[in-house]
Amino acid sequence: EAGVVQSPRYKIIEKKQPVAFWCNPISGHNTLYWYLQNLGQGPELLIRYENEEAVDDSQLPKDRFSAERLKGVDSTLKIQPAELGDSAVYLCASSPDSKRQETQYFGPGTRLLVL
Amino acid sequence: AQKITQTQPGMFVQEKEAVTLDCTYDTSDPSYGLFWYKQPSSGEMIFLIYQGSYDQQNATEGRYSLNFQKARKSANLVISASQLGDSAMYFCAMRETGRRALTFGSGTRLQVQP
């Protein structure tokens, strides 16, 4: 079974430019998460989707960040315009609709460097 | 207050020895789940082990076991017979009822020495 797929793996952009990250979750996983991981820290939630609905986006900086999950499968996270402080790893994770354990499976992440 | 606290920024262990990575948590939710993930230098987060708050027995998965002490709110990861490939960052995380996202600690970097 294929894991969570993310692209690109690395991205270098200049500040004020837009950038987009793509995630394809594990087949059959209805819940999708985007996390931000700063250097030396644990991941922090940006947004959670249940199918195509964003059900927890309280930590998403909505002035510059946006996300979508059309058709409840793939998801895209966008930053426009990017700032120097956005340099980090952006992790996508998915989980099945199990009510008990709900283990989240992570993709390899996208490492963003804003110059 | 920190929800998940990992007090060991870095740990060293000799190959083939056991090592314990500490994790304490803070929640008033009676139902919660605790997770450990491994993050090698390549960046992916690899799920290791899970412990539910109502589970009577400590979780085990191969060389990984979770020392769950509910009254002390601790969930330490024990790795037995360390291998060089165990060198990585290790994160403790918690999921509380109603918030399906994970709250992570700051991690512990484990280095296994030959």
Coordinates of N, CA and C in Angstrom, one line a residue, chain B:
Chain B
A1 N 0.5 26.2 29.7 CA 1.4 25.0 30.1 C 1.6 24.1 28.9
Q2 N 2.8 23.5 28.9 CA 3.1 22.5 27.8 C 2.2 21.3 27.9
K3 N 1.6 20.9 26.8 CA 0.8 19.7 26.9 C 1.7 18.5 26.9
I4 N 2.8 18.5 26.1 CA 3.7 17.4 26.0 C 5.1 17.9 26.3
T5 N 5.8 17.3 27.2 CA 7.1 17.7 27.6 C 8.1 16.6 27.5
Q6 N 9.1 16.8 26.7 CA 10.2 15.9 26.5 C 11.5 16.6 27.0
T7 N 12.0 16.2 28.1 CA 13.0 17.0 28.8 C 14.4 16.7 28.4
Q8 N 14.6 15.7 27.5 CA 15.9 15.2 27.1 C 16.1 15.7 25.6
P9 N 16.8 16.8 25.4 CA 17.0 17.2 24.0 C 17.9 16.2 23.2
G10 N 18.8 15.6 23.9 CA 19.7 14.6 23.3 C 20.0 13.4 24.2
M11 N 20.2 12.3 23.6 CA 20.5 11.1 24.4 C 21.6 10.3 23.6
F12 N 22.5 9.7 24.3 CA 23.4 8.7 23.7 C 23.2 7.4 24.3
V13 N 23.4 6.3 23.4 CA 23.3 5.0 23.9 C 24.2 4.1 23.1
Q14 N 24.8 3.1 23.8 CA 25.6 2.2 23.1 C 24.8 1.1 22.3
E15 N 25.3 0.8 21.2 CA 24.6 -0.3 20.4 C 24.4 -1.5 21.3
K16 N 23.2 -2.1 21.1 CA 22.7 -3.3 21.8 C 22.2 -3.0 23.2
E17 N 22.4 -1.8 23.7 CA 21.8 -1.5 25.0 C 20.4 -1.0 24.9
A18 N 19.7 -0.9 26.0 CA 18.4 -0.4 26.1 C 18.4 1.1 26.4
V19 N 17.4 1.9 26.0 CA 17.4 3.3 26.3 C 15.9 3.7 26.6
T20 N 15.8 4.6 27.5 CA 14.4 5.2 27.8 C 14.4 6.6 27.4
L21 N 13.4 7.0 26.6 CA 13.1 8.4 26.3 C 11.9 8.9 27.1
D22 N 12.0 10.0 27.7 CA 11.0 10.5 28.7 C 9.9 11.3 28.0
C23 N 8.7 11.2 28.5 CA 7.6 12.0 28.0 C 6.6 12.2 29.1
T24 N 6.3 13.4 29.4 CA 5.2 13.7 30.3 C 4.1 14.5 29.6
Y25 N 2.9 14.4 30.0 CA 1.8 15.1 29.3 C 0.9 15.7 30.3
D26 N 0.1 16.6 29.8 CA -0.9 17.3 30.7 C -2.2 17.4 30.0
T27 N -3.2 16.8 30.6 CA -4.6 16.9 30.0 C -5.5 16.6 31.1
S28 N -6.7 17.2 31.0 CA -7.8 16.9 31.9 C -8.9 16.0 31.3
D29 N -8.6 15.7 30.0 CA -9.5 14.8 29.3 C -9.3 13.4 29.8
P30 N -10.4 12.7 30.2 CA -10.2 11.3 30.7 C -9.9 10.3 29.6
S31 N -10.1 10.6 28.3 CA -9.9 9.8 27.2 C -8.9 10.4 26.2
Y32 N -7.8 9.8 26.1 CA -6.8 10.4 25.2 C -5.9 9.2 24.7
G33 N -5.1 9.6 23.7 CA -4.2 8.6 23.1 C -2.8 9.2 23.1
L34 N -1.8 8.3 23.3 CA -0.4 8.8 23.3 C 0.4 8.0 22.2
F35 N 1.2 8.7 21.5 CA 1.9 8.2 20.3 C 3.4 8.5 20.4
W36 N 4.2 7.6 19.8 CA 5.6 7.9 19.6 C 5.9 7.8 18.1
Y37 N 6.6 8.8 17.6 CA 7.0 8.8 16.3 C 8.6 8.9 16.2
K38 N 9.1 8.4 15.1 CA 10.6 8.5 14.9 C 10.7 9.3 13.6
Q39 N 11.7 10.3 13.7 CA 11.9 11.1 12.5 C 13.4 11.0 12.2
P40 N 13.8 10.2 11.2 CA 15.2 10.2 10.7 C 15.6 11.5 10.0
S41 N 16.8 11.6 9.7 CA 17.3 12.8 9.0 C 16.6 13.0 7.7
S42 N 16.1 12.0 7.1 CA 15.4 12.1 5.8 C 14.0 12.9 6.0
G43 N 13.5 13.0 7.2 CA 12.4 13.9 7.4 C 11.0 13.2 7.7
E44 N 10.8 12.0 7.2 CA 9.5 11.5 7.4 C 9.2 11.1 8.8
M45 N 8.0 11.2 9.3 CA 7.6 10.8 10.6 C 7.1 9.4 10.6
I46 N 7.7 8.5 11.3 CA 7.4 7.1 11.3 C 6.7 6.7 12.6
F47 N 5.5 6.2 12.5 CA 4.7 5.8 13.7 C 5.4 4.6 14.3
L48 N 5.6 4.6 15.6 CA 6.2 3.5 16.4 C 5.2 2.8 17.2
I49 N 4.5 3.5 18.1 CA 3.7 2.8 19.1 C 2.6 3.7 19.6
Y50 N 1.5 3.1 20.1 CA 0.3 3.8 20.6 C -0.1 3.2 21.9
Q51 N -0.6 4.1 22.8 CA -1.1 3.8 24.1 C -2.4 4.5 24.3
G52 N -3.5 3.8 24.6 CA -4.7 4.5 24.9 C -4.8 4.7 26.4
S53 N -5.5 5.8 26.8 CA -5.6 6.1 28.2 C -6.3 5.0 29.0
Y54 N -7.2 4.2 28.4 CA -7.9 3.2 29.1 C -7.3 1.8 29.0
D55 N -6.2 1.7 28.2 CA -5.5 0.5 28.0 C -4.9 0.0 29.4
Q56 N -5.2 -1.2 29.7 CA -4.7 -1.8 31.0 C -3.2 -2.1 31.0
Q57 N -2.8 -2.6 29.8 CA -1.4 -3.0 29.7 C -0.6 -2.0 28.9
N58 N 0.7 -2.0 29.2 CA 1.6 -1.2 28.4 C 1.7 -1.7 27.0
A59 N 1.8 -0.8 26.1 CA 1.9 -1.2 24.7 C 3.3 -1.7 24.3
T60 N 3.4 -2.7 23.5 CA 4.7 -3.1 23.0 C 4.6 -3.4 21.5
E61 N 5.6 -3.0 20.7 CA 5.7 -3.3 19.3 C 7.2 -3.6 19.0
G62 N 7.5 -4.9 19.0 CA 8.8 -5.4 18.7 C 9.8 -4.9 19.8
R63 N 10.8 -4.1 19.4 CA 11.8 -3.6 20.3 C 11.3 -2.4 21.1
Y64 N 10.1 -1.9 20.7 CA 9.6 -0.7 21.4 C 8.5 -1.1 22.4
S65 N 8.6 -0.5 23.6 CA 7.6 -0.6 24.5 C 7.3 0.8 25.2
L66 N 6.1 0.9 25.6 CA 5.7 2.2 26.2 C 5.5 2.0 27.7
N67 N 6.2 2.7 28.5 CA 6.1 2.6 30.0 C 5.0 3.7 30.4
F68 N 3.8 3.2 30.5 CA 2.7 4.2 30.8 C 2.4 4.2 32.2
Q69 N 2.6 5.4 32.8 CA 2.2 5.6 34.3 C 1.2 6.7 34.3
K70 N -0.1 6.3 34.4 CA -1.2 7.2 34.2 C -1.2 8.2 35.3
A71 N -1.0 7.8 36.6 CA -1.1 8.7 37.7 C 0.0 9.8 37.6
R72 N 1.1 9.4 37.1 CA 2.2 10.4 37.0 C 2.2 11.1 35.6
K73 N 1.2 10.7 34.8 CA 1.1 11.3 33.5 C 2.4 11.3 32.7
S74 N 2.9 10.1 32.7 CA 4.2 9.9 31.9 C 4.0 8.7 30.9
A75 N 4.6 8.8 29.8 CA 4.5 7.8 28.7 C 5.9 7.6 28.1
N76 N 6.8 7.0 28.8 CA 8.2 6.9 28.3 C 8.3 5.8 27.3
L77 N 9.1 6.0 26.3 CA 9.4 5.0 25.3 C 10.7 4.3 25.6
V78 N 10.6 3.0 25.6 CA 11.8 2.1 25.9 C 12.2 1.4 24.6
I79 N 13.4 1.6 24.2 CA 13.9 0.9 23.0 C 14.9 -0.2 23.5
S80 N 14.7 -1.4 23.3 CA 15.6 -2.5 23.7 C 16.6 -2.8 22.6
A81 N 17.7 -3.2 23.0 CA 18.7 -3.7 22.0 C 18.9 -2.7 20.9
S82 N 19.4 -1.5 21.2 CA 19.5 -0.4 20.3 C 20.4 -0.8 19.1
Q83 N 20.0 -0.2 17.9 CA 20.7 -0.5 16.7 C 21.1 0.9 16.1
L84 N 22.1 0.8 15.3 CA 22.6 2.1 14.7 C 21.5 2.8 13.9
G85 N 20.6 2.1 13.3 CA 19.5 2.7 12.6 C 18.5 3.3 13.5
D86 N 18.6 3.2 14.8 CA 17.7 3.9 15.7 C 18.0 5.3 15.9
S87 N 19.2 5.7 15.4 CA 19.6 7.1 15.5 C 18.6 8.0 14.8
A88 N 18.0 8.9 15.5 CA 16.9 9.8 14.9 C 16.4 10.7 16.0
M89 N 15.4 11.6 15.5 CA 14.6 12.3 16.5 C 13.4 11.5 16.9
Y90 N 13.0 11.6 18.1 CA 11.9 10.8 18.6 C 10.9 11.8 19.2
F91 N 9.6 11.8 18.8 CA 8.6 12.7 19.2 C 7.5 11.9 19.9
C92 N 7.1 12.5 21.1 CA 6.0 12.0 21.8 C 4.8 12.9 21.4
A93 N 3.6 12.3 21.3 CA 2.5 13.1 20.9 C 1.2 12.6 21.6
M94 N 0.2 13.5 21.7 CA -1.0 13.2 22.4 C -2.2 13.6 21.5
R95 N -3.2 12.8 21.5 CA -4.5 13.2 20.9 C -5.6 13.1 22.0
E96 N -6.3 14.3 22.1 CA -7.4 14.4 23.1 C -8.7 14.2 22.4
T97 N -9.7 13.8 23.2 CA -11.1 13.6 22.6 C -11.5 14.9 22.0
G98 N -12.1 14.8 20.8 CA -12.7 15.9 20.2 C -11.7 16.8 19.4
R99 N -10.4 16.5 19.6 CA -9.4 17.2 18.7 C -8.5 16.1 18.1
R100 N -8.8 15.8 16.9 CA -8.1 14.6 16.3 C -6.7 14.9 15.9
A101 N -6.3 16.2 15.9 CA -4.9 16.5 15.6 C -4.1 16.1 16.8
L102 N -2.8 15.9 16.5 CA -1.8 15.5 17.5 C -1.1 16.8 18.0
T103 N -0.9 16.7 19.3 CA 0.0 17.7 19.9 C 1.3 17.1 20.2
F104 N 2.4 17.6 19.7 CA 3.7 17.0 19.8 C 4.6 17.7 20.8
G105 N 5.5 16.9 21.4 CA 6.6 17.5 22.2 C 7.7 18.0 21.3
S106 N 8.7 18.5 21.9 CA 9.8 19.1 21.2 C 10.9 18.1 20.7
G107 N 10.7 16.9 21.1 CA 11.6 15.8 20.6 C 12.8 15.5 21.4
T108 N 13.4 14.3 21.2 CA 14.6 13.9 21.7 C 15.5 13.3 20.6
R109 N 16.7 13.8 20.5 CA 17.6 13.3 19.5 C 18.4 12.1 20.1
L110 N 18.2 11.0 19.5 CA 18.9 9.8 20.0 C 20.0 9.4 19.1
Q111 N 21.2 9.2 19.6 CA 22.4 8.8 18.9 C 22.9 7.5 19.4
V112 N 22.9 6.5 18.6 CA 23.4 5.2 18.9 C 24.8 5.0 18.5
Q113 N 25.6 4.7 19.5 CA 27.1 4.6 19.2 C 27.5 3.2 19.1
P114 N 28.4 2.9 18.1 CA 28.9 1.5 17.9 C 29.8 1.1 19.1

